[in-house]
Coordinates of C-alpha atoms in Angstrom, one line a residue:
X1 CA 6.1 3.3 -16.2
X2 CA 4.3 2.2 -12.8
X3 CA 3.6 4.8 -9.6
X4 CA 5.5 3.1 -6.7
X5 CA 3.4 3.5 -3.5
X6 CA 5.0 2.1 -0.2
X7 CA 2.1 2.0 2.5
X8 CA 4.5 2.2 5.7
X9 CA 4.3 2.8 9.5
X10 CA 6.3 0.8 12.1
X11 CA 3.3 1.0 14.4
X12 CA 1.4 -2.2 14.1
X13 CA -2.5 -2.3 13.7
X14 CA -3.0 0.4 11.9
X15 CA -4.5 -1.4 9.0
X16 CA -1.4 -0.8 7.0
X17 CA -1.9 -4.0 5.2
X18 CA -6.0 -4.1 5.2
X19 CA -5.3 -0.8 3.4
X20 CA -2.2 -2.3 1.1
X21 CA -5.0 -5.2 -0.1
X22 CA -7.9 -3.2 -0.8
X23 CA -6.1 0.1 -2.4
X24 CA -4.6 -2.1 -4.8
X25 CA -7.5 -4.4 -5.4
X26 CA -9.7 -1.3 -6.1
X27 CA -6.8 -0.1 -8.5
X28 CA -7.0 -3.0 -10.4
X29 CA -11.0 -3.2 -10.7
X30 CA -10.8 0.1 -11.8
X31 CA -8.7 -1.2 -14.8
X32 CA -5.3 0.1 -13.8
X33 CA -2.6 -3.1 -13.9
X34 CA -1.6 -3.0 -10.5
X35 CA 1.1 -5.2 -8.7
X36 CA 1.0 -5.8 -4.9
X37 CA 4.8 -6.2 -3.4
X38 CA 4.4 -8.2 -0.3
X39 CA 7.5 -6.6 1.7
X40 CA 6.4 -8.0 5.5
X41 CA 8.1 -11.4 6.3
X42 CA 4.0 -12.2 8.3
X43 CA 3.3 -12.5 4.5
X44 CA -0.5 -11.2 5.3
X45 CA -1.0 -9.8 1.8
X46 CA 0.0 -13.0 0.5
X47 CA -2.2 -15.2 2.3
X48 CA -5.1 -12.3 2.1
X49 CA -5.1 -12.6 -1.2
X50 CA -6.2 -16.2 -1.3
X51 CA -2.4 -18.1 -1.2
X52 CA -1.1 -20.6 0.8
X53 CA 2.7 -19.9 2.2
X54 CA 3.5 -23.5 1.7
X55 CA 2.8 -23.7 -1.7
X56 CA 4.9 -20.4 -2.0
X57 CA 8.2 -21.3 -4.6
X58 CA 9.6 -18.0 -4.9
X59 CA 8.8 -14.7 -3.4
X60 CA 10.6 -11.3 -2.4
X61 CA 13.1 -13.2 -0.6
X62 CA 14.5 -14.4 -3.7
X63 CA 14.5 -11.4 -5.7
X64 CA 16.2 -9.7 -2.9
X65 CA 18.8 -12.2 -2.0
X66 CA 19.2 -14.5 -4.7
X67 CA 18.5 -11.9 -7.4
X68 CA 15.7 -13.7 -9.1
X69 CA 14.3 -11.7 -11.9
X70 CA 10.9 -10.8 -10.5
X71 CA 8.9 -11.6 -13.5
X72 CA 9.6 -15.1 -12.4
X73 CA 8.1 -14.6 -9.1
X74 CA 5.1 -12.8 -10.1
X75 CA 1.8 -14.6 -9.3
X76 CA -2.1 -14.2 -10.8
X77 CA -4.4 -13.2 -8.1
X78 CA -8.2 -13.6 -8.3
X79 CA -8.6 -10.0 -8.5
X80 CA -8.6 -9.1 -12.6
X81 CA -5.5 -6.7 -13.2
X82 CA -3.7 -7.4 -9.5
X83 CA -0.5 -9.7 -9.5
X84 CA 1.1 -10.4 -6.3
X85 CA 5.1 -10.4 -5.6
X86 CA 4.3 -12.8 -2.2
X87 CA 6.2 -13.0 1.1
X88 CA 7.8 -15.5 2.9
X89 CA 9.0 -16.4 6.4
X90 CA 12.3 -16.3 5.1
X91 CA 12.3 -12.4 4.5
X92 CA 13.3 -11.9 8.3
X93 CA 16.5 -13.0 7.6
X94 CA 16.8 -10.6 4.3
X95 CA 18.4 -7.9 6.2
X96 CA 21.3 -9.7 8.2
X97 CA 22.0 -11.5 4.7
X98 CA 22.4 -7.9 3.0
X99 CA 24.1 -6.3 5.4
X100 CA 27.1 -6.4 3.2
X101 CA 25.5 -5.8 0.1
X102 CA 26.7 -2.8 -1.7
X103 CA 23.9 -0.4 -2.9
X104 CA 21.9 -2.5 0.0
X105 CA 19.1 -0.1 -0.3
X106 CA 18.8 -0.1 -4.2
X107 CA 18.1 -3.9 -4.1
X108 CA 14.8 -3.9 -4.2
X109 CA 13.6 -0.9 -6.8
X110 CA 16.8 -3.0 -8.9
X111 CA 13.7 -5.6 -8.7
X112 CA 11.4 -3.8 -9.6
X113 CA 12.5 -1.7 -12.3
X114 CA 12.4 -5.1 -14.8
X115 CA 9.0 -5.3 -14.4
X116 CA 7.8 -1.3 -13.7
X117 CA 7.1 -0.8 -18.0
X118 CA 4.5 -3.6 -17.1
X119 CA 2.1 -2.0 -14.4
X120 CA 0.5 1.5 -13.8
X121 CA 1.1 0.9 -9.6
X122 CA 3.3 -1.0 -7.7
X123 CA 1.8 -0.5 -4.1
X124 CA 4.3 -2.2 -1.6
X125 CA 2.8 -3.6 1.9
X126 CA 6.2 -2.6 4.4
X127 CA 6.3 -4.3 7.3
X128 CA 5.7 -2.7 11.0
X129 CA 9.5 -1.6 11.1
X130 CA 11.9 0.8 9.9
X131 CA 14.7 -1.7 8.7
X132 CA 16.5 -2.3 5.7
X133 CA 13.6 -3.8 3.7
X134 CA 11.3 -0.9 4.7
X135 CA 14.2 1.7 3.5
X136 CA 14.2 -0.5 0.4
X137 CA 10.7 0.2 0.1
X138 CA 10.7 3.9 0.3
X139 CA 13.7 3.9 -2.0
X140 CA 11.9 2.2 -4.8
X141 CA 8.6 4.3 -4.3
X142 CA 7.7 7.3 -6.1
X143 CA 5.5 8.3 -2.8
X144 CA 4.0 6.8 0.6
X145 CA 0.5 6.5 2.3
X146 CA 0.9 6.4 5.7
X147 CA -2.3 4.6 7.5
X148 CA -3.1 6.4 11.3
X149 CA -5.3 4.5 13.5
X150 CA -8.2 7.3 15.1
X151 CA -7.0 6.3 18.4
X152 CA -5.1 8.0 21.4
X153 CA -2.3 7.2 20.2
X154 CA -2.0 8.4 16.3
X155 CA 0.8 10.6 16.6
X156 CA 2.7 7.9 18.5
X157 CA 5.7 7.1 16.3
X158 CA 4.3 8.9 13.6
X159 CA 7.1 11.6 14.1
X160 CA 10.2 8.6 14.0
X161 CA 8.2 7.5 10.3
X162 CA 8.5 11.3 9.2
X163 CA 12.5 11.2 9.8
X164 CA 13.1 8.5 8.7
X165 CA 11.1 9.5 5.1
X166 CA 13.2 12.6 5.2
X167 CA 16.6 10.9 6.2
X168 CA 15.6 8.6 2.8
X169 CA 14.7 11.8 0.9
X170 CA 18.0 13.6 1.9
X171 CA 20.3 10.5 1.1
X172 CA 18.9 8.5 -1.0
X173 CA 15.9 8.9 -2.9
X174 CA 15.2 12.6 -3.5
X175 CA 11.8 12.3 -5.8
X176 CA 10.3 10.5 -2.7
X177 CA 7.2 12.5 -1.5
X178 CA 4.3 12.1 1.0
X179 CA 1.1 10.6 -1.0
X180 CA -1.0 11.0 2.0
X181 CA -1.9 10.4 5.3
X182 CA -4.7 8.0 5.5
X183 CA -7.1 8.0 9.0
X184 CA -7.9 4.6 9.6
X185 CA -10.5 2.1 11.6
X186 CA -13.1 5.8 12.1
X187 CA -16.2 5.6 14.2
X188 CA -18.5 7.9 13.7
X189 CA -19.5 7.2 17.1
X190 CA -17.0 7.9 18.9
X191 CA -16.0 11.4 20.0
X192 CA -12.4 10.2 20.6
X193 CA -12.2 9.2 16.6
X194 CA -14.1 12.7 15.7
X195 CA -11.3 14.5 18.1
X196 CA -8.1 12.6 16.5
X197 CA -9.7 13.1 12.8
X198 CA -9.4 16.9 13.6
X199 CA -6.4 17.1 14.9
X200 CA -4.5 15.7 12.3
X201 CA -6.1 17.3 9.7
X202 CA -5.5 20.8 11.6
X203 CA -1.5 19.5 11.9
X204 CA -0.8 17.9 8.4
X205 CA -3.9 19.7 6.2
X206 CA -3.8 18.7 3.0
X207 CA -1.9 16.3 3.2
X208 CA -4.5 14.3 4.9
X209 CA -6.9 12.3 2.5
X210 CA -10.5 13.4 2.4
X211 CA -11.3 9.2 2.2
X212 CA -12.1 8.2 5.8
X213 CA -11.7 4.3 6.3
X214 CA -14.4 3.0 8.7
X215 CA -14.5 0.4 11.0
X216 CA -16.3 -2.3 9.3
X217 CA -16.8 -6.0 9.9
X218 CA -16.8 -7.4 6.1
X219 CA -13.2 -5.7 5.8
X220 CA -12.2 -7.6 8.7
X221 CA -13.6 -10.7 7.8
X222 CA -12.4 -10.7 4.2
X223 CA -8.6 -11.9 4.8
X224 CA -9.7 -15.1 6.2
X225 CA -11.8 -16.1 2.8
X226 CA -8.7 -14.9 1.1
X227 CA -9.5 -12.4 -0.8
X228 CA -10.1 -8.4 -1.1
X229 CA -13.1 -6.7 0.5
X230 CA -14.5 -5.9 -3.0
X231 CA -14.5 -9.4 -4.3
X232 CA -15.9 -10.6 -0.5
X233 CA -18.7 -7.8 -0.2
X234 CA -18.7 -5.3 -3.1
X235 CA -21.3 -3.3 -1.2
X236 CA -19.9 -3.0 2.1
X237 CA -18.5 0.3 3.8
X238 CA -14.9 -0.8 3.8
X239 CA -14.9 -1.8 -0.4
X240 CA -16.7 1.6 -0.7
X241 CA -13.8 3.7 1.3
X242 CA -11.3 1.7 -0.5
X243 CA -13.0 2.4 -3.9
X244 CA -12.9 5.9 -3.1
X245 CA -9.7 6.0 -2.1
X246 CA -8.5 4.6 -5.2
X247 CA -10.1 7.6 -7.0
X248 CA -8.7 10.2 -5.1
X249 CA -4.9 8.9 -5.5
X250 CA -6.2 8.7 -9.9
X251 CA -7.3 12.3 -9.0
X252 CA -4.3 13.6 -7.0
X253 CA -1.9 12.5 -9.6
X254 CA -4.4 13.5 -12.7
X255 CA -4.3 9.6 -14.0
X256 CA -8.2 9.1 -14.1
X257 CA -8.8 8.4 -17.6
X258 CA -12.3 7.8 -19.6
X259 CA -13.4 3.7 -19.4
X260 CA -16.2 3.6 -22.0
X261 CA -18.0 5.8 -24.6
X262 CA -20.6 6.7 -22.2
X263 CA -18.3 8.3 -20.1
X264 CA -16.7 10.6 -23.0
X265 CA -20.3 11.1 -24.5
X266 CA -21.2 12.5 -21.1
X267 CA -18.1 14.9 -21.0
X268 CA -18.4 15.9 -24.3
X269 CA -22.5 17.3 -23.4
X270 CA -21.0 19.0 -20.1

């Protein structure tokens, strides 16, 4: 059964979906079958994976409203082992339709849960609000990562996110935990970044991850060629952090497991 991991914060630019992309890109090259839930009506995970919104068919939207069986919606992305659940435009209306909806909050892990047996992560991109679909999100997730910008302002709004994941804990989805929080667009450079980097980590200690994501032009450049940082620019800072910060989640929850013979030959001499 898949790990569900929401990546949520209602502050926007906080590379919330930049991190949604890559963490589950790096997933899948790391041979874990991964699916991406695209859960922000912008659709930015969709089209930064290398799809067109026009040629979109189906997509959350459906399996939300409609109750389209999301195996039906599921696309093939170019990344080996990532499949995408896209967006659409026509998410923003999502919430109004299911206002009525009983179980409203269930609807989506309902979605999910058909296709869950199929995947080792489901890694949902929320949108930059705490509405119904986000709730929906941190009902069907198993934990979060919450992205914070190293800027002035990280702790803006960061306590509001923190409520509302214990208002969702309380009521509705008890197992829900706090995967991590992940420090975001870093520059060594800057004293401000060093500053904000320590002071989170002296608030929420270990519950910070040790994977640092640093400002980095390839990263920023990939969505536009549609496609992951990895598959852009293998070698560039941003896949590296990524990379790593796929490892540390494997190692946090004791899922790494041994890909070749050289690998368990080398364990076995240690």
């Amino acid at each position: 059964m898949a790990k569900v991991i929401a990546i949520a914060n209602q502050k926007g630019g906080v590379g919330k979906t930049t991190t949604a992309i890559n963490m589950a890109a790096s997933l899948a090259v790391l041979e874990y079958k991964t699916l991406l839930v695209d859960a922000d009506p912008q659709a930015n995970s969709t089209t930064g994976n290398g799809f067109d919104l026009k040629n979109i068919q189906l997509s959350l939207y459906d399996c939300m409203v409609n109750e389209t069986p999301a195996e039906q919606v599921i696309l093939e992305t170019e990344t080996p082992n990532l499949h995408l659940v896209p967006s659409h435009l026509d998410l923003v209306g999502a919430e109004i339709e299911l206002i009525n909806h009983p179980n409203r909050e269930h609807v989506m892990r309902k979605s999910l849960d058909g296709v869950a047996a199929n995947y080792d992560f489901i890694i949902i991109d929320c949108s930059p609000s705490l509405g119904l679909i986000t709730v929906n999100a941190l009902t069907a997730a198993d934990s979060v990562v919450i992205p914070v910008q190293c800027e002035y302002f990280a702790l803006e709004g960061l306590g509001k996110l923190l409520n509302t994941i214990k208002i969702v804990q309380t009521r509705i989805n008890s197992k829900l935990r706090i995967e991590g929080i992940l420090m975001t667009m870093y520059d060594g450079r800057l004293r401000l970044s060093n500053q904000v980097v320590e002071e989170i980590k002296n608030h929420f200690g270990d519950l910070v991850f040790n994977t640092i994501l640093h400002r980095n032009t390839r990263l920023g450049e990939a969505p536009s060629f549609g496609m992951p940082a990895l598959l852009y620019d293998a070698e560039s800072t941003g896949a590296v952090n990524y990379l790593n910060l796929a490892k540390e989640i494997l190692q946090k929850n004791n899922m790494t497991k041994i890909k070749n013979e050289d690998k368990m030959i080398e364990e076995t001499e240690q």
